[in-house]
Coordinates of C-alpha atoms and ligand atoms in Angstrom, one line a residue:
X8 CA 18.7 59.5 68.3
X9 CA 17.6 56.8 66.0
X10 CA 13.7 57.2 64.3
X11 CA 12.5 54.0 64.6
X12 CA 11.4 52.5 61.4
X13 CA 7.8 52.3 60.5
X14 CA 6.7 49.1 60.2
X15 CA 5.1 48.6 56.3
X16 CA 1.4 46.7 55.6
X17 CA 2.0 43.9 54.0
X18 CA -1.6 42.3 53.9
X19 CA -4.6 44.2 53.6
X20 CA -7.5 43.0 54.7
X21 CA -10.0 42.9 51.9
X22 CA -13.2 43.5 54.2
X23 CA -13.0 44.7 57.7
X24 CA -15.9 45.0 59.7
X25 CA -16.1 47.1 63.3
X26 CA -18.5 47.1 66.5
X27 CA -18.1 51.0 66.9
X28 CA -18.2 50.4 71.2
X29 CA -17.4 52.7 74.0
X30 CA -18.9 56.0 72.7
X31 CA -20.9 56.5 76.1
X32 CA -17.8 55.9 78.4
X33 CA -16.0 58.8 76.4
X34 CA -18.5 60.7 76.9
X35 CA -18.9 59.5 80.6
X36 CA -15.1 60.3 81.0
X37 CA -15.3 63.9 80.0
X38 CA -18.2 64.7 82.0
X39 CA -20.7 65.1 79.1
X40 CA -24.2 63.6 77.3
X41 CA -23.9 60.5 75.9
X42 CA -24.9 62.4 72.6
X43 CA -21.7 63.9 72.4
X44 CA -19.9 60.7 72.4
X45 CA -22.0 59.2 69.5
X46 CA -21.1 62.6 67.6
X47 CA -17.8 62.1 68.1
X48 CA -17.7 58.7 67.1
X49 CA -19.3 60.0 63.9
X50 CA -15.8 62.0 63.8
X51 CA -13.9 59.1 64.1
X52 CA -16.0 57.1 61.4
X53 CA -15.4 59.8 58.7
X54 CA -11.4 59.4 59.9
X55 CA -11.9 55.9 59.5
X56 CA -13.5 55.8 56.0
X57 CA -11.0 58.2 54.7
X58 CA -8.2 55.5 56.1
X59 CA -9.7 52.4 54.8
X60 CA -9.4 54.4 51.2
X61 CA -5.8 54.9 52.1
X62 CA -5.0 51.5 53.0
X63 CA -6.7 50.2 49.6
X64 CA -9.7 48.3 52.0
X65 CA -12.0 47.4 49.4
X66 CA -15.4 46.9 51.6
X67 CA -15.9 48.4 55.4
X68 CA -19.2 47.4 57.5
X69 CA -20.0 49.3 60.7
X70 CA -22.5 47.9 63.0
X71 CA -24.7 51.3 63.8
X72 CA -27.7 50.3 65.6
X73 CA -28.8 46.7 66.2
X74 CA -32.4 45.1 66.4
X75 CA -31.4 45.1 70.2
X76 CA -30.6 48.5 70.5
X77 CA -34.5 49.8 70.5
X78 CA -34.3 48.9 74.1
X79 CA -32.5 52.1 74.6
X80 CA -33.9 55.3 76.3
X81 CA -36.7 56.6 74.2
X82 CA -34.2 60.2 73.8
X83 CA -31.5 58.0 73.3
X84 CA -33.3 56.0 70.5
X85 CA -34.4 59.1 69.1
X86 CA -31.0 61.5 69.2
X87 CA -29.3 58.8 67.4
X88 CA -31.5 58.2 64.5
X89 CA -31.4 62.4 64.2
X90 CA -27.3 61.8 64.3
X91 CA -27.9 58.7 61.4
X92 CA -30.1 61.2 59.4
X93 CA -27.5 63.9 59.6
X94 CA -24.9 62.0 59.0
X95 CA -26.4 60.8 55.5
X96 CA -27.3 64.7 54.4
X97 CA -24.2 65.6 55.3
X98 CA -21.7 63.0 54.6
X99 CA -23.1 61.2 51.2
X100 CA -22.1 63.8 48.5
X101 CA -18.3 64.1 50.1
X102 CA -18.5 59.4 49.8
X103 CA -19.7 59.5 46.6
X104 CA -16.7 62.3 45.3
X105 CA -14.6 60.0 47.0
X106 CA -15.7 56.6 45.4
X107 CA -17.3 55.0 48.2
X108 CA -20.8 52.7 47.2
X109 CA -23.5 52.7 50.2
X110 CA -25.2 49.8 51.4
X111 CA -27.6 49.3 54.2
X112 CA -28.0 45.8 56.2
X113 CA -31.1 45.6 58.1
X114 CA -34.4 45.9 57.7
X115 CA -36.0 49.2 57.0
X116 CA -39.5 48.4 57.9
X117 CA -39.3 50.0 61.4
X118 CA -36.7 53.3 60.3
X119 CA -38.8 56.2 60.2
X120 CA -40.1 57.2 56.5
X121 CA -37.7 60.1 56.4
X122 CA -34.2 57.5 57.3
X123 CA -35.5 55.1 54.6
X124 CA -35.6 57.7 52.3
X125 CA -31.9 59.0 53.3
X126 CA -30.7 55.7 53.1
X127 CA -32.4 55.0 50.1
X128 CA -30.8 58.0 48.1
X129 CA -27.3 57.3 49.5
X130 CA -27.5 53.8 47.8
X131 CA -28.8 54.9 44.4
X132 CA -26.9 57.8 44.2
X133 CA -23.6 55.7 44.9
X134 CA -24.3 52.2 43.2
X135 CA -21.6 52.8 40.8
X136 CA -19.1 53.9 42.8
X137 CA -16.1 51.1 43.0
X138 CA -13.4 52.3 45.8
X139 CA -14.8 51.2 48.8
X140 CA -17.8 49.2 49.4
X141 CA -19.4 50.9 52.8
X142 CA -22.4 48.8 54.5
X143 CA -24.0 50.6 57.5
X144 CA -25.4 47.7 59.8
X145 CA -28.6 49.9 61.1
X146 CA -31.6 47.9 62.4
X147 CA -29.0 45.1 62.0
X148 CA -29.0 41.5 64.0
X149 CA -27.5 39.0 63.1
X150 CA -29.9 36.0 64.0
X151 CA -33.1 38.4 62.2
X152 CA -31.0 38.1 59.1
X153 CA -31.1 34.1 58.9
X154 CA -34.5 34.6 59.8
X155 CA -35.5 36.6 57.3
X156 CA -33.0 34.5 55.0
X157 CA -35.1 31.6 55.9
X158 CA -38.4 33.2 55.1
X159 CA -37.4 34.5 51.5
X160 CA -36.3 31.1 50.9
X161 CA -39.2 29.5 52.0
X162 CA -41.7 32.2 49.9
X163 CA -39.3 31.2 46.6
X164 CA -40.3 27.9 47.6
X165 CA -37.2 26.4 47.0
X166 CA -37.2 22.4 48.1
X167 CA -35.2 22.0 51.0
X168 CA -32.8 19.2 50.0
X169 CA -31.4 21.9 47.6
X170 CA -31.2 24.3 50.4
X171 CA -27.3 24.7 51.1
X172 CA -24.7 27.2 52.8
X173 CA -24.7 29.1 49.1
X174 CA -28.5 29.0 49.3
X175 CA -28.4 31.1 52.9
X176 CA -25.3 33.2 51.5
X177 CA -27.0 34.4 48.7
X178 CA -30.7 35.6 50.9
X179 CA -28.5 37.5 53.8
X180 CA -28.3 41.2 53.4
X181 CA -24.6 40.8 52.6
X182 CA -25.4 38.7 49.7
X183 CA -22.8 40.8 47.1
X184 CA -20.7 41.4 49.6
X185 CA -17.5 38.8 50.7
X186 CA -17.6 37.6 54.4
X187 CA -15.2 39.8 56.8
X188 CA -11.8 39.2 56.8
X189 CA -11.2 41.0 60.0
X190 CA -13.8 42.3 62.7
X191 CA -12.7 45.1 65.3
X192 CA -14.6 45.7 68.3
X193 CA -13.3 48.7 70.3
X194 CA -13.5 49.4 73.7
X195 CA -12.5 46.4 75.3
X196 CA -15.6 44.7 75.3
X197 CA -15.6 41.0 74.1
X198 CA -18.6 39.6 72.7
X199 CA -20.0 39.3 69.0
X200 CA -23.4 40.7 70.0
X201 CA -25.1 39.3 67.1
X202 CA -22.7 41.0 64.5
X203 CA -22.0 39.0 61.0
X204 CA -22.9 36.1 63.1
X205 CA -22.9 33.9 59.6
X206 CA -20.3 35.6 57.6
X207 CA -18.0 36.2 60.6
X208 CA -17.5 32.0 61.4
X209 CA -14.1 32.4 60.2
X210 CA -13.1 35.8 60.6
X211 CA -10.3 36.7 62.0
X212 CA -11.5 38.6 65.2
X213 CA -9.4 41.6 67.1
X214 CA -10.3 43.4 70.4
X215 CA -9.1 46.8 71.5
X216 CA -9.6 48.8 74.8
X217 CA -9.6 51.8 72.8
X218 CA -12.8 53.8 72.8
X219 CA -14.5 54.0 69.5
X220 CA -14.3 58.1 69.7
X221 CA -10.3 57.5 69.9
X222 CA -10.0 54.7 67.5
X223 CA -8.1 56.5 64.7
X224 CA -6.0 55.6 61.6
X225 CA -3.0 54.8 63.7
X226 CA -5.3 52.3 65.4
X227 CA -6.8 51.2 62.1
X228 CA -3.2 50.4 60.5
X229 CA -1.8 48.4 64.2
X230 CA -5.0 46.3 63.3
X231 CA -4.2 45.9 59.8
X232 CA -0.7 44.7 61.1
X233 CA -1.8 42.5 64.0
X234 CA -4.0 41.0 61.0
X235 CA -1.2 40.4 58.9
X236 CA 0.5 38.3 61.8
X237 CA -2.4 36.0 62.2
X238 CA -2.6 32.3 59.9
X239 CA -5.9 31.8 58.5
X240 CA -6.7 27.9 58.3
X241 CA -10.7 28.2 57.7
X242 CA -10.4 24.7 59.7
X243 CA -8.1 23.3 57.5
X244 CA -4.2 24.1 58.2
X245 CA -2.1 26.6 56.9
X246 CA 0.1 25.9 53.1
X247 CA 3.4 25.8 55.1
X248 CA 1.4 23.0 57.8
X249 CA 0.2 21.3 54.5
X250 CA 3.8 20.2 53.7
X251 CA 4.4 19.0 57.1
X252 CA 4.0 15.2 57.9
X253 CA 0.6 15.2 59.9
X254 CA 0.9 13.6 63.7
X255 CA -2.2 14.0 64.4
Ligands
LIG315 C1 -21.7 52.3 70.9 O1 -21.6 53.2 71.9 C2 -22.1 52.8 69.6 C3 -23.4 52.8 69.1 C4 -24.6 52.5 69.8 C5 -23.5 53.0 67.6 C6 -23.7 54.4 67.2 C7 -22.5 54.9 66.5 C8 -22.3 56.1 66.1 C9 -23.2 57.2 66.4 C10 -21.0 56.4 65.4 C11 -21.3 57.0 64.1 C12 -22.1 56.1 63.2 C13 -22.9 56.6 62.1 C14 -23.6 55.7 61.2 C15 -23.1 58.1 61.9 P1 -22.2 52.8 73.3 O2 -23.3 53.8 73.5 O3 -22.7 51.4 73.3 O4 -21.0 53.1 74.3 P2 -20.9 52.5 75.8 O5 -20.9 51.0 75.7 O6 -19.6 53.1 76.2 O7 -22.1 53.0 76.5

């Protein structure tokens, strides 16, 4: 029998960003605590780190716990931020052998002492690192962010009719980092849910069914080839419409 052919990446997308979703249904589906589905989603992030190296990705965000998600049960709350500690002991020496450069988005204000410390090690030990640029969105929203944008600018005291979209860019947490070329949300949900709200206007967006736990590097590289099917116009058209006679 013929093997069918596997298809080659052509485009890479230079900064993907995912919505980990769907780690309490897996866990709901195999009749166990939603803790274990948030542990194995922490499987699948390492599997999906290693793949973005693979695939030459040069900067990955993961949205880990939003502003919104205090809301929570408290022992939810609380067996996540153990899982975000743990990770961070655990994980950070194996990114920084492997290149990867730590960055949080958020605001650390209301992490415990102990996280901010965590987090703040990972970054300065991995600063230098060049391979893959790895943001962790944790106490992350989206509409906080312009908020807080909007206060730093306003304590510079910078006049507003020199306020611009450069001017926003450059106070987000993301300010050294280039907007998302692609954002994944898994598990079939479709909403943005206060995700890269700014830097995502002209992402290119894709949603999967797939479970975050089960989202692996076969899922990652369908992405990265649905992604290479879609024409990016950033309101404009596309080079190939450019040539055509406009009809309005
Ligand atoms: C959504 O599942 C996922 C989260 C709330 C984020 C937490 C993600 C992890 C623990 C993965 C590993 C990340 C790090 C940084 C170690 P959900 O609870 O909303 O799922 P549901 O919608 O099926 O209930």
């Amino acid at each position: 029998m013929l093997k069918k052919k596997k298809q080659e990446i052509t485009v890479v997308p230079n900064h993907i960003a995912i919505i980990m979703d769907g780690n309490g249904r897996w866990a709901k589906a195999r009749f166990l605590p939603r803790m274990a589905g948030h542990r194995a989603g922490t499987e699948s992030l390492r599997k999906i780190i290693r793949a973005c190296i693979d695939f030459e990705v040069r900067y990955l965000t993961i949205y880990a716990f939003s502003t919104e998600n205090w809301k929570r049960p408290h022992d939810e709350v609380e067996g996540l931020m153990n899982i975000f500690g743990e990770y961070l002991d655990k994980e950070v020496p194996e990114l920084n052998e492997q290149g990867v450069q730590i960055h949080h988005l958020g605001s650390k204000q209301e992490l415990s002492p102990a996280l901010q410390n965590k987090m703040q090690n990972a970054i300065d030990l991995t600063k230098d690192n060049n391979k893959l640029t790895f943001s962790i969105a944790l106490n992350y929203g989206g509409q906080d962010e312009i908020v807080h944008a909007i206060r730093e600018i306003v304590k510079e005291g910078i006049p507003a009719d020199e306020i611009n979209k450069e001017t926003i860019k450059q106070h987000l947490y993301t300010s050294t980092i280039p907007d998302p070329d692609l954002v994944i949300r898994t598990s079939g949900e479709m909403r943005t849910s206060n995700f890269l709200i700014w830097q995502s206007a002209y992402s290119e967006w894709l949603f999967t069914k797939t479970l975050w736990p089960d989202f692996n590097k076969k899922a990652l590289r369908e992405a990265i080839l649905e992604y290479g099917t879609r024409s990016r116009r950033f309101g404009g058209r596309t080079e190939d419409e450019q040539k055509e006679p406009y009809h309005g």
